JSON list of C-alpha atoms in Angstrom, two decimals:
[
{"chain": "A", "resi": 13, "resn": "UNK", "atom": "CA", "xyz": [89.17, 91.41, 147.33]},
{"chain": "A", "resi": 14, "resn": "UNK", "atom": "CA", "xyz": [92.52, 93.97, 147.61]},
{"chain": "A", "resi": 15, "resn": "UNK", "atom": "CA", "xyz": [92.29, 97.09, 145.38]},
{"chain": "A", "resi": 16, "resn": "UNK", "atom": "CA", "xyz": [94.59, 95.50, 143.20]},
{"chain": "A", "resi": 17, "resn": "UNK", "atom": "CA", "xyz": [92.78, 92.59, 142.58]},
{"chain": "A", "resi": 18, "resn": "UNK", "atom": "CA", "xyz": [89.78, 94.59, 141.99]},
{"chain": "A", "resi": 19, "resn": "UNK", "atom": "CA", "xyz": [91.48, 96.23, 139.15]},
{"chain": "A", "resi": 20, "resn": "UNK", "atom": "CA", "xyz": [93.17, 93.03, 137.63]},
{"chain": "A", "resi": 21, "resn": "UNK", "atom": "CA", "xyz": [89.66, 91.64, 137.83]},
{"chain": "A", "resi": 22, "resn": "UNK", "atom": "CA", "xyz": [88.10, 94.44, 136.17]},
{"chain": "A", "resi": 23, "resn": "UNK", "atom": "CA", "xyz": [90.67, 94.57, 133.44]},
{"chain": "A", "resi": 24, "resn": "UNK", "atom": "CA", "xyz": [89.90, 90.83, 132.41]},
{"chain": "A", "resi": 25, "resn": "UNK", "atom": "CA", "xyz": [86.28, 91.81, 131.92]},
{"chain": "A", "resi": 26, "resn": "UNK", "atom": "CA", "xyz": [87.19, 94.87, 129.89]},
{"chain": "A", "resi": 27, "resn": "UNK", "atom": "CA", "xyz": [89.20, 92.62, 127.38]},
{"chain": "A", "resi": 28, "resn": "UNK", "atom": "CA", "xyz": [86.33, 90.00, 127.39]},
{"chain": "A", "resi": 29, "resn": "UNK", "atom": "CA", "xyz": [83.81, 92.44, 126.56]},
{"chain": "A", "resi": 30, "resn": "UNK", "atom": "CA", "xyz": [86.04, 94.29, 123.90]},
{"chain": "A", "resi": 31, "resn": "UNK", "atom": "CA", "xyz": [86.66, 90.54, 122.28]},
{"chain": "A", "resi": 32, "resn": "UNK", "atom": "CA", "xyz": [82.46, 90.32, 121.76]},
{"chain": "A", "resi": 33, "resn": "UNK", "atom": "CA", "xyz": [82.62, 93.40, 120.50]},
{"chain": "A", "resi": 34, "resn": "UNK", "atom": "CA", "xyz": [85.93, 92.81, 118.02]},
{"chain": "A", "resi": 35, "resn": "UNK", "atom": "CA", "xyz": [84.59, 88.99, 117.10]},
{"chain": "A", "resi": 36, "resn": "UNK", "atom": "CA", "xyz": [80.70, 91.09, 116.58]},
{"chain": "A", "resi": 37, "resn": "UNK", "atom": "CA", "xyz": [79.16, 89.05, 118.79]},
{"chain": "A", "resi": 38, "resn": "UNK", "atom": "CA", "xyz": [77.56, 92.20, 120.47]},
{"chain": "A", "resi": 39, "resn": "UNK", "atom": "CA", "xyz": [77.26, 94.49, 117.03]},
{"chain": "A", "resi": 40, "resn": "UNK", "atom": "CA", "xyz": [77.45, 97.52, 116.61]},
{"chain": "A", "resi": 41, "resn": "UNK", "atom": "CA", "xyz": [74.64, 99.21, 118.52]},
{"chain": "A", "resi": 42, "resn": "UNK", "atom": "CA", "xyz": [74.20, 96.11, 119.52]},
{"chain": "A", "resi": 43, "resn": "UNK", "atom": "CA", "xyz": [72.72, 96.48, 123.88]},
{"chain": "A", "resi": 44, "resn": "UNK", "atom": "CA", "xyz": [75.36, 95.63, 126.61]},
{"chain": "A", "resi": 45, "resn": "UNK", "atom": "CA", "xyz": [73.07, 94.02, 129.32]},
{"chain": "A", "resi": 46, "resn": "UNK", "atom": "CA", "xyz": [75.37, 93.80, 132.54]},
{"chain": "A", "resi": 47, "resn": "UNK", "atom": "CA", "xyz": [73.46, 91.26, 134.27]},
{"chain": "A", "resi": 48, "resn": "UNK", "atom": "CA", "xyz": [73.81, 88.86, 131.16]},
{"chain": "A", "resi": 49, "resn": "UNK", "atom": "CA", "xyz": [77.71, 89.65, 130.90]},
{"chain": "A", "resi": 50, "resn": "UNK", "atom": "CA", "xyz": [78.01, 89.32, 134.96]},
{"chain": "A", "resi": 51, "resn": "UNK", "atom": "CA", "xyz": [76.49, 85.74, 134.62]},
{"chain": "A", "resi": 52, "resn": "UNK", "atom": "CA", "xyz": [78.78, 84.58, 131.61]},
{"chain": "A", "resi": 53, "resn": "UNK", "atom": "CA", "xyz": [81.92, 85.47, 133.19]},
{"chain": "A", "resi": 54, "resn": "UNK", "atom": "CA", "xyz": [80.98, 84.35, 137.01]},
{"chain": "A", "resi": 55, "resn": "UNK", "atom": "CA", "xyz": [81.37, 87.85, 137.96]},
{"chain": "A", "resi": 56, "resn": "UNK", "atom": "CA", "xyz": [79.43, 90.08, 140.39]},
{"chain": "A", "resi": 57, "resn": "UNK", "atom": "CA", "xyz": [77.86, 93.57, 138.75]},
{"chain": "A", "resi": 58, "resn": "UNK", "atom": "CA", "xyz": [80.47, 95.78, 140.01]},
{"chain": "A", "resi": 59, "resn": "UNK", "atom": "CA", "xyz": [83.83, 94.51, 137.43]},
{"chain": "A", "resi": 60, "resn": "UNK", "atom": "CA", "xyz": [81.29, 94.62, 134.78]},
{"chain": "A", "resi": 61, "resn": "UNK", "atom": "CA", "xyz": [79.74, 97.73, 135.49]},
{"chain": "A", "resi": 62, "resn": "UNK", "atom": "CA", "xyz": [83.26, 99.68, 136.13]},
{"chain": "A", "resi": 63, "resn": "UNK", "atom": "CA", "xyz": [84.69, 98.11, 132.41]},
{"chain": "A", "resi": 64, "resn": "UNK", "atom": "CA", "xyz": [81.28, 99.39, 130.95]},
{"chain": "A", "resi": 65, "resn": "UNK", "atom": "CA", "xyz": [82.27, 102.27, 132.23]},
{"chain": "A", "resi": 66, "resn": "UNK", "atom": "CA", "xyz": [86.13, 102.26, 130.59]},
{"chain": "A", "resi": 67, "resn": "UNK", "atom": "CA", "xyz": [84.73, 101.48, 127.33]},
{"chain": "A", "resi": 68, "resn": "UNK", "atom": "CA", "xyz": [82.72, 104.66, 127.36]},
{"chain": "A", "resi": 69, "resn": "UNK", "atom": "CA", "xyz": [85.40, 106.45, 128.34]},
{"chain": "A", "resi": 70, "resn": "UNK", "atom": "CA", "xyz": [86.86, 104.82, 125.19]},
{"chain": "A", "resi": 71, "resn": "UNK", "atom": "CA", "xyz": [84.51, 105.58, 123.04]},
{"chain": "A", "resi": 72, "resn": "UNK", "atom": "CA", "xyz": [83.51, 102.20, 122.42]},
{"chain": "A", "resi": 73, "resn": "UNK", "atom": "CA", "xyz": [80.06, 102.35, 124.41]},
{"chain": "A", "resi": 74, "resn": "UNK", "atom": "CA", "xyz": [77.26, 105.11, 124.75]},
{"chain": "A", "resi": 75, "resn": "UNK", "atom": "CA", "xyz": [75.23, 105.30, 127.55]},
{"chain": "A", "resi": 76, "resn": "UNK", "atom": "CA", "xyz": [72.24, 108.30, 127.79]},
{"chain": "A", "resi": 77, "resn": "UNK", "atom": "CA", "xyz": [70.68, 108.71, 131.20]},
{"chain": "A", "resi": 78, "resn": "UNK", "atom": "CA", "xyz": [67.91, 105.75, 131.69]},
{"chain": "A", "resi": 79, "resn": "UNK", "atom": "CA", "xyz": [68.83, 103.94, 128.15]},
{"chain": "A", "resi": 80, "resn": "UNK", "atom": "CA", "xyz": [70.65, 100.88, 127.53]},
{"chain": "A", "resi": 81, "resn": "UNK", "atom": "CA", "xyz": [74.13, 100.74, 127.07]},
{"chain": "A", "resi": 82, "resn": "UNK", "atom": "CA", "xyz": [75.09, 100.07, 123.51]},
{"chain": "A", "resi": 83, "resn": "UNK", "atom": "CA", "xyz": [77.98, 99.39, 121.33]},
{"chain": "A", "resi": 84, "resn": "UNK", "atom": "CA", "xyz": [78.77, 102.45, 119.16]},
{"chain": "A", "resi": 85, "resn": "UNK", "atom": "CA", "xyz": [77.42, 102.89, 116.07]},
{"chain": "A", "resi": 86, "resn": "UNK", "atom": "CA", "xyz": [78.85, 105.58, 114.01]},
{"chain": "A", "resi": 87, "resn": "UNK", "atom": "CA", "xyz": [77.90, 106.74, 110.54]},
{"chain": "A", "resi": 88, "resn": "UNK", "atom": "CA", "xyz": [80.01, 105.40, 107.69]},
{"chain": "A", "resi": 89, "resn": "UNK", "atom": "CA", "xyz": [80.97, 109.26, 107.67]},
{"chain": "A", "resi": 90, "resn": "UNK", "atom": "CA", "xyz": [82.19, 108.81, 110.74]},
{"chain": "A", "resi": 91, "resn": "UNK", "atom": "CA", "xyz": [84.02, 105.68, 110.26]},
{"chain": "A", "resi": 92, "resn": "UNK", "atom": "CA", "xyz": [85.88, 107.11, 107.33]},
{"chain": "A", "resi": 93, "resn": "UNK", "atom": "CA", "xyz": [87.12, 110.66, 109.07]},
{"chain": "A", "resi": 94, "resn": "UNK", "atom": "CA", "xyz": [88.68, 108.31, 111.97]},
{"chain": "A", "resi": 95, "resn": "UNK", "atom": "CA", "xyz": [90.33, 106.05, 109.06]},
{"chain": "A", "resi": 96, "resn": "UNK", "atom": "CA", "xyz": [91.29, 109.66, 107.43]},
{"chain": "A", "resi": 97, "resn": "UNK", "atom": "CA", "xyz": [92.89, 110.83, 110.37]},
{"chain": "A", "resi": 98, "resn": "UNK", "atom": "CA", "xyz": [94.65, 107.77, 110.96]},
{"chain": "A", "resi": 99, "resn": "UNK", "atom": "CA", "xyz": [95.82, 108.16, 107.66]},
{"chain": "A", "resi": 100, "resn": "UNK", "atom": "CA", "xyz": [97.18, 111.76, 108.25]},
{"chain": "A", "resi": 101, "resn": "UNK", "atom": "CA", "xyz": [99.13, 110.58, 111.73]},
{"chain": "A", "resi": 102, "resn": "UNK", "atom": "CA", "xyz": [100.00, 107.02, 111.11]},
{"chain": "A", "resi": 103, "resn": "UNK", "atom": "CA", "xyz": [102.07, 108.37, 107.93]},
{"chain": "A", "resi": 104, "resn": "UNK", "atom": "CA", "xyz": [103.98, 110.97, 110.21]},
{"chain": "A", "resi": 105, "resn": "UNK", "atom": "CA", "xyz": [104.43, 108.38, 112.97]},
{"chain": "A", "resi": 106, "resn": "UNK", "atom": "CA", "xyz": [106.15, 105.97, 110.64]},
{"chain": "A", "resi": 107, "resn": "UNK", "atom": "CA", "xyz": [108.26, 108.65, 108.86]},
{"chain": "A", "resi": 108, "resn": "UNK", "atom": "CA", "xyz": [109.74, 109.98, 112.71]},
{"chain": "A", "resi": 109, "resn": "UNK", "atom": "CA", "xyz": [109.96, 106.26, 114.13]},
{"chain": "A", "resi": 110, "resn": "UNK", "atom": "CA", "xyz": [111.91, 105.40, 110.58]},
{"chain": "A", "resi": 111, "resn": "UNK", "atom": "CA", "xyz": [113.94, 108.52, 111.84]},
{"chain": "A", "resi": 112, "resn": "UNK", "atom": "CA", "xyz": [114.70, 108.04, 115.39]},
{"chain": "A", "resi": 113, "resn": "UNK", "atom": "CA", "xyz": [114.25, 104.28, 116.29]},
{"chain": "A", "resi": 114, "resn": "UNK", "atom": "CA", "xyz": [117.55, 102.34, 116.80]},
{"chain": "A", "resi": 115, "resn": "UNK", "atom": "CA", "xyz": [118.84, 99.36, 114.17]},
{"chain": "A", "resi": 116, "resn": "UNK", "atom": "CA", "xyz": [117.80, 96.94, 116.92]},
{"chain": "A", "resi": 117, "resn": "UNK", "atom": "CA", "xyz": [114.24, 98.25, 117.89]},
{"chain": "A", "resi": 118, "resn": "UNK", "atom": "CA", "xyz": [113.58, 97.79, 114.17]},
{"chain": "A", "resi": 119, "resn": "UNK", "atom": "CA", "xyz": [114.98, 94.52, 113.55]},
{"chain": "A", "resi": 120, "resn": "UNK", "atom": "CA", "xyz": [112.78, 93.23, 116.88]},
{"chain": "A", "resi": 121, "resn": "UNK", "atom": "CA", "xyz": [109.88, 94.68, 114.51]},
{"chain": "A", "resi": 122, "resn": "UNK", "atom": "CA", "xyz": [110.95, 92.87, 111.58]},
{"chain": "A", "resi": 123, "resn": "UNK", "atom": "CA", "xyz": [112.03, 89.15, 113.35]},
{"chain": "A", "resi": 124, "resn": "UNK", "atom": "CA", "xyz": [108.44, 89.46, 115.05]},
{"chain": "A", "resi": 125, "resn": "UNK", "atom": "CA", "xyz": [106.60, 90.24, 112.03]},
{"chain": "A", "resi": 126, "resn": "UNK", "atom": "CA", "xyz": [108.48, 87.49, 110.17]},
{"chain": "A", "resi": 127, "resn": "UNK", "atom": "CA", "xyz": [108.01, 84.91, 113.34]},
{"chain": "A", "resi": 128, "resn": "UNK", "atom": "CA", "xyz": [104.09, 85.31, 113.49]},
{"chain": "A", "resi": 129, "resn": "UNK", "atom": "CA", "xyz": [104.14, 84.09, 109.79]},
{"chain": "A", "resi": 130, "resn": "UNK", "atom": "CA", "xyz": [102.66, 87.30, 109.13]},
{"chain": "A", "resi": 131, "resn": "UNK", "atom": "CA", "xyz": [99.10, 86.17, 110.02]},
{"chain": "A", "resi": 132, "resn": "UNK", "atom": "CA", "xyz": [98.03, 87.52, 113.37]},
{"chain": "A", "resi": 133, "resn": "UNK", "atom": "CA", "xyz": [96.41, 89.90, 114.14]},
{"chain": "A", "resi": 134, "resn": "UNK", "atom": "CA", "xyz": [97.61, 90.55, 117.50]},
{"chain": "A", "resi": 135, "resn": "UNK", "atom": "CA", "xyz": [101.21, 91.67, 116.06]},
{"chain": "A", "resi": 136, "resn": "UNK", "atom": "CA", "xyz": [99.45, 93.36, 113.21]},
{"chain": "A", "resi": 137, "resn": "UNK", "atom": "CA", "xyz": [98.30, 95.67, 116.09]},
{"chain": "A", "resi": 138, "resn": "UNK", "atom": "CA", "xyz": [101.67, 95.57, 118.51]},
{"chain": "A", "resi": 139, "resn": "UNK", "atom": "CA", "xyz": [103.57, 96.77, 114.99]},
{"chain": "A", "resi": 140, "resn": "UNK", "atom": "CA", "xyz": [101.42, 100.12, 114.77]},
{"chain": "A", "resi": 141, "resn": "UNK", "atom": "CA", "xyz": [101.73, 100.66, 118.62]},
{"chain": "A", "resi": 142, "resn": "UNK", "atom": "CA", "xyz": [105.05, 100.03, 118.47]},
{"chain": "A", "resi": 143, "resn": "UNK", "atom": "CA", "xyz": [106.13, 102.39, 115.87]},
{"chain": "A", "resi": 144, "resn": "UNK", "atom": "CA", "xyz": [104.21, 105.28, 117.38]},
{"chain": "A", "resi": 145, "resn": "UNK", "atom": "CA", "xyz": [105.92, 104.58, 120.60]},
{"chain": "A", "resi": 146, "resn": "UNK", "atom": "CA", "xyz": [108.63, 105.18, 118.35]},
{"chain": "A", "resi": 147, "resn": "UNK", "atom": "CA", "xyz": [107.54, 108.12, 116.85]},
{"chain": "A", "resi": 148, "resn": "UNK", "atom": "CA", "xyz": [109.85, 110.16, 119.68]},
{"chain": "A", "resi": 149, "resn": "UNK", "atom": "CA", "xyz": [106.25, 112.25, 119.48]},
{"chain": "A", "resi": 150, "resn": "UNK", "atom": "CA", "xyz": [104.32, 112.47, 122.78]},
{"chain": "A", "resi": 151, "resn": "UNK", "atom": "CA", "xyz": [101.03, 113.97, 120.26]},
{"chain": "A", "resi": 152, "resn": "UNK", "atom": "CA", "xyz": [101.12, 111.22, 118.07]},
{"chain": "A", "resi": 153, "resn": "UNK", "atom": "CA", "xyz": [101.96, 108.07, 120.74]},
{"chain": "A", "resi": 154, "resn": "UNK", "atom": "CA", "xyz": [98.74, 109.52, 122.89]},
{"chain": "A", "resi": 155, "resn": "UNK", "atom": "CA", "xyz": [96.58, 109.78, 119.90]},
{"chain": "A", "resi": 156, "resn": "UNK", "atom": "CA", "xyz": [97.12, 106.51, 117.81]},
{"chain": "A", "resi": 157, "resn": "UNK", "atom": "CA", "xyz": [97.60, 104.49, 121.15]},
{"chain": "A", "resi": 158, "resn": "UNK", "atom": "CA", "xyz": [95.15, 105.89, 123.84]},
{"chain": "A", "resi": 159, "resn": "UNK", "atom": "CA", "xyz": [92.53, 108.01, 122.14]},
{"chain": "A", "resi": 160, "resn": "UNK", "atom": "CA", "xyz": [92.37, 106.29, 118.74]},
{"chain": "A", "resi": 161, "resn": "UNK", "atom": "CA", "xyz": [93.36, 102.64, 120.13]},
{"chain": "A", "resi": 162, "resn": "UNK", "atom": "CA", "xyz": [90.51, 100.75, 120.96]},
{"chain": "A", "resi": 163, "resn": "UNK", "atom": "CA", "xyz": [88.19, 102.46, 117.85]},
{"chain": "A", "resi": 164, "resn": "UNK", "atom": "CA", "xyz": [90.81, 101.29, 115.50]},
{"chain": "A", "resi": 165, "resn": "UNK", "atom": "CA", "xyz": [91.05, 98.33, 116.66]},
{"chain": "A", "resi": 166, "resn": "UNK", "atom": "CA", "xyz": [87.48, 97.70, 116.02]},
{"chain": "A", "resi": 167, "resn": "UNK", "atom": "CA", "xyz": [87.25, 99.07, 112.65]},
{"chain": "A", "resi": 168, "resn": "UNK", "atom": "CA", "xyz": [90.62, 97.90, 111.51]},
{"chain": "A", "resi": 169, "resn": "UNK", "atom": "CA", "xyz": [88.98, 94.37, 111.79]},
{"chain": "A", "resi": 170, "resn": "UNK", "atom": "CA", "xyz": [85.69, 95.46, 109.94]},
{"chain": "A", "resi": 171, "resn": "UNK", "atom": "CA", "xyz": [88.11, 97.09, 107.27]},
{"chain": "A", "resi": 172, "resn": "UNK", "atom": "CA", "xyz": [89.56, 93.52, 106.93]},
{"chain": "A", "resi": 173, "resn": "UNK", "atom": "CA", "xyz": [86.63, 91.67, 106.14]},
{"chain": "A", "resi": 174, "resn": "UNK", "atom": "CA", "xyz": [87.11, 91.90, 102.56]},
{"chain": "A", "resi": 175, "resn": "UNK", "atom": "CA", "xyz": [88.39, 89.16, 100.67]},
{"chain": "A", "resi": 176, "resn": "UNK", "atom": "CA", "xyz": [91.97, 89.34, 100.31]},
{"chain": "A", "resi": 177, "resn": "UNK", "atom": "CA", "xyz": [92.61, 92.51, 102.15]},
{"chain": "A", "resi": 178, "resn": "UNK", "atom": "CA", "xyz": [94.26, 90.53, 104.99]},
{"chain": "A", "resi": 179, "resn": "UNK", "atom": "CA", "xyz": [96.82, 88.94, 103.00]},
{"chain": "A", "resi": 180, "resn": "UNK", "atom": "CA", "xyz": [97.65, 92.20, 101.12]},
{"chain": "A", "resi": 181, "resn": "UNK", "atom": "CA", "xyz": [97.94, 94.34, 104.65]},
{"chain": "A", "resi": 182, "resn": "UNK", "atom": "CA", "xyz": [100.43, 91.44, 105.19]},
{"chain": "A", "resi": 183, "resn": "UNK", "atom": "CA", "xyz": [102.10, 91.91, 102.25]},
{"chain": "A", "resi": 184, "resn": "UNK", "atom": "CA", "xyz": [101.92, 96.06, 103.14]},
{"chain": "A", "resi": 185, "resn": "UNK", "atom": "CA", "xyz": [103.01, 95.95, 106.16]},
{"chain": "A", "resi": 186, "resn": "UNK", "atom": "CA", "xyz": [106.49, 94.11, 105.47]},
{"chain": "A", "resi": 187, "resn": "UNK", "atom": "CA", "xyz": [107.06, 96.55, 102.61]},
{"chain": "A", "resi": 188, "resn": "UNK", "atom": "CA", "xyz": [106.87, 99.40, 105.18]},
{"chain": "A", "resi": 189, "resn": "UNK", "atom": "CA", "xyz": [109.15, 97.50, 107.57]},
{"chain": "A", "resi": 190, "resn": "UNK", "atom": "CA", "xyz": [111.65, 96.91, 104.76]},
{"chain": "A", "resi": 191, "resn": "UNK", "atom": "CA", "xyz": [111.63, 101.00, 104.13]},
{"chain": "A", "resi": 192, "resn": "UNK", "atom": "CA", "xyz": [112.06, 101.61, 107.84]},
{"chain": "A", "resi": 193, "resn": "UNK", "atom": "CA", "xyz": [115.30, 99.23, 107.90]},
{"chain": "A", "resi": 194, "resn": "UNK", "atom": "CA", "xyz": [116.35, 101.22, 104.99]},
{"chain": "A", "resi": 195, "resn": "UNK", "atom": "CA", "xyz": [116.12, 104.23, 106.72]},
{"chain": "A", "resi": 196, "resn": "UNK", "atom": "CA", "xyz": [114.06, 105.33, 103.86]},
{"chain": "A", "resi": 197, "resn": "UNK", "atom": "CA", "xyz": [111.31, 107.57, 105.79]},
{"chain": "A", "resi": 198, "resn": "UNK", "atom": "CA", "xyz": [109.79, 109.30, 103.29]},
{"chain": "A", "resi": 199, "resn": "UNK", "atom": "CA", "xyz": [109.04, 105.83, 101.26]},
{"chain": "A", "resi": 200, "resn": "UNK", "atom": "CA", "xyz": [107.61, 104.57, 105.15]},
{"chain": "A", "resi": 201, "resn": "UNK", "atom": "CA", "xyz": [105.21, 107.20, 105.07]},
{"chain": "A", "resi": 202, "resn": "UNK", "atom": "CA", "xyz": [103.66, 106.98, 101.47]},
{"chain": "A", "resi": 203, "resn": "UNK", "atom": "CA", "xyz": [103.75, 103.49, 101.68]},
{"chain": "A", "resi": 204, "resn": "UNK", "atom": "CA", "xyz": [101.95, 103.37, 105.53]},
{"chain": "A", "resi": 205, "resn": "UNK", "atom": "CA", "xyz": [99.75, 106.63, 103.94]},
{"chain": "A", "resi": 206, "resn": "UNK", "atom": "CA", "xyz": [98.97, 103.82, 100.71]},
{"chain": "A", "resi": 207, "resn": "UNK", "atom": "CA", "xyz": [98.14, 101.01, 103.33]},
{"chain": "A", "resi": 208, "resn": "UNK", "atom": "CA", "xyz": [95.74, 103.18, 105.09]},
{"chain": "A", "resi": 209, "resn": "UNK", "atom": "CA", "xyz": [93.73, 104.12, 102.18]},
{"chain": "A", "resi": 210, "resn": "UNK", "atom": "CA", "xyz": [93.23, 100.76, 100.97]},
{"chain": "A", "resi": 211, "resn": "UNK", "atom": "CA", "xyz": [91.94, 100.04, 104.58]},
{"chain": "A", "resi": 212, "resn": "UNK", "atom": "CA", "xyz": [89.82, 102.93, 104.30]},
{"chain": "A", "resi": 213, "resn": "UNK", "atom": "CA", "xyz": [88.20, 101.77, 100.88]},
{"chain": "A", "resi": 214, "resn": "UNK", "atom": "CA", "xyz": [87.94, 98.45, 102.03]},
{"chain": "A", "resi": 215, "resn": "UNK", "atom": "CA", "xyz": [85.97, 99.47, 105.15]},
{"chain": "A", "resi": 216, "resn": "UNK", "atom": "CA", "xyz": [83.83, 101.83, 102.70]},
{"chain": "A", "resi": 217, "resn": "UNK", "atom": "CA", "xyz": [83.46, 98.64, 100.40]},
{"chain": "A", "resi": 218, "resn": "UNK", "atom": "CA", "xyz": [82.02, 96.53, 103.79]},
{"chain": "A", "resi": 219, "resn": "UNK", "atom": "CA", "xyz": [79.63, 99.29, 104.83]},
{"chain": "A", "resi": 220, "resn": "UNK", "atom": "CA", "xyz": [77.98, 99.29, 101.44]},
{"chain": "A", "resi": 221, "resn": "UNK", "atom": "CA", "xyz": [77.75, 95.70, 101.21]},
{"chain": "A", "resi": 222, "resn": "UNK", "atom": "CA", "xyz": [76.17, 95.92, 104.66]},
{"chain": "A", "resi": 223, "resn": "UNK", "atom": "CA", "xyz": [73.28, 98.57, 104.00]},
{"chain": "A", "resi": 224, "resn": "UNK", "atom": "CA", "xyz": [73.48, 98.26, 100.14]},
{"chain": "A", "resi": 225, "resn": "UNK", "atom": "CA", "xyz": [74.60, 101.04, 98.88]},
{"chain": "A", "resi": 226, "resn": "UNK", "atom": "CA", "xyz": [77.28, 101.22, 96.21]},
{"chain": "A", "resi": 227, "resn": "UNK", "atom": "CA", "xyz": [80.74, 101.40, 96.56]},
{"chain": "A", "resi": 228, "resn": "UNK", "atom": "CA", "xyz": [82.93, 103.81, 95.97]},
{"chain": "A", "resi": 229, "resn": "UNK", "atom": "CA", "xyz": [84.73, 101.65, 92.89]},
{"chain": "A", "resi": 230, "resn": "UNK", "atom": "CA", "xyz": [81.42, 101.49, 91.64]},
{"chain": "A", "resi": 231, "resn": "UNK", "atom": "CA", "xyz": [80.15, 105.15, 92.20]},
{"chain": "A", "resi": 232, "resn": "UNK", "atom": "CA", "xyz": [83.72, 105.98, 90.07]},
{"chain": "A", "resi": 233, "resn": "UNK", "atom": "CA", "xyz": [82.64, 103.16, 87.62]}
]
């Protein structure tokens, strides 16, 4: 097989792999056996092996010298600085995209969002990207789409396993589009900041119903 090939093969199995870990079909700290993924997807060791290896790189996977490969597993601590953080950088990525992207990039945003019937995921995710590609900040575009990417992506669809939290992040995310087409950027970031929180209690509210420990709504109650 060419080099090229090598790589578009070993890409496939990296988005394969990151789909059982998104759908929770390998949990979290859940083992990654490589001879059990290289026989589902008719591969040999080596594709598997090398997008083990990416995920790690990523974040997603830990690996200690003679252990099994697992899934992260991070601390609801943990969980919650990330969601913090993204709080912190997603707010001033919306406010500088709402600043420097052009009418059309924005409407694109907008006609997409409106076109998926704002129920997938998949633009849910392109949206965020998009608008800190937009940013016009090199920081923030490598942080919220390579460093951050992959761990958001599999916490932002914990975070949404409440009831209802889908359909308001719907609702959310078209109010922050509407304040970017105003050119409003300071309502874009309190009302991206405001969508991020409610992710982050929702999350918090999913962890505790996990391992049984209360809330925070009910430690304030």
């Amino acid at each position: 097989m060419s080099e090229r090939g090598q790589s578009t093969l070993v890409n496939q199995v990296f988005d394969k792999i990151f789909s059982l870990l998104i759908s929770g079909e390998i949990p979290l700290g859940g083992v990654v056996n490589e001879a059990v993924l290289a026989e589902r997807f008719a591969v040999s060791r080596g594709p598997v092996r090398e997008a083990v290896m990416q995920l790690q790189g990523r974040g997603l996977i830990v690996k200690s010298p003679y252990l099994k490969a697992r899934v992260v597993e991070l601390s609801a601590g943990d969980m919650v600085e990330i969601f913090h953080l993204r709080e912190a950088v997603e707010g001033l990525s919306v406010r500088l995209a709402t600043q420097n992207m052009r009418d059309e990039e924005i409407d694109e945003m907008l006609s997409a969002f409106q076109g998926s019937g704002r129920k997938s995921d998949g633009v849910v995710l392109d949206l965020h990207v998009r608008i800190a590609e937009g940013s016009g900040n090199n920081r923030v575009r490598a942080l919220l789409c390579d460093e951050l990417y992959y761990l958001l992506r599999l916490y932002r669809a914990r975070s949404g396993d409440a009831p209802g939290r889908r359909a308001d992040a719907n609702i959310e995310h078209w109010q922050i589009l509407r304040a970017m087409k105003a050119r409003d950027a300071k309502l874009a970031e309190s009302l991206m900041c405001a969508h991020i929180a409610r992710a982050t209690r929702s999350l918090q509210a999913v962890l505790a119903q996990e391992t049984g420990a209360p809330s925070p709504q009910e430690k304030a109650g």
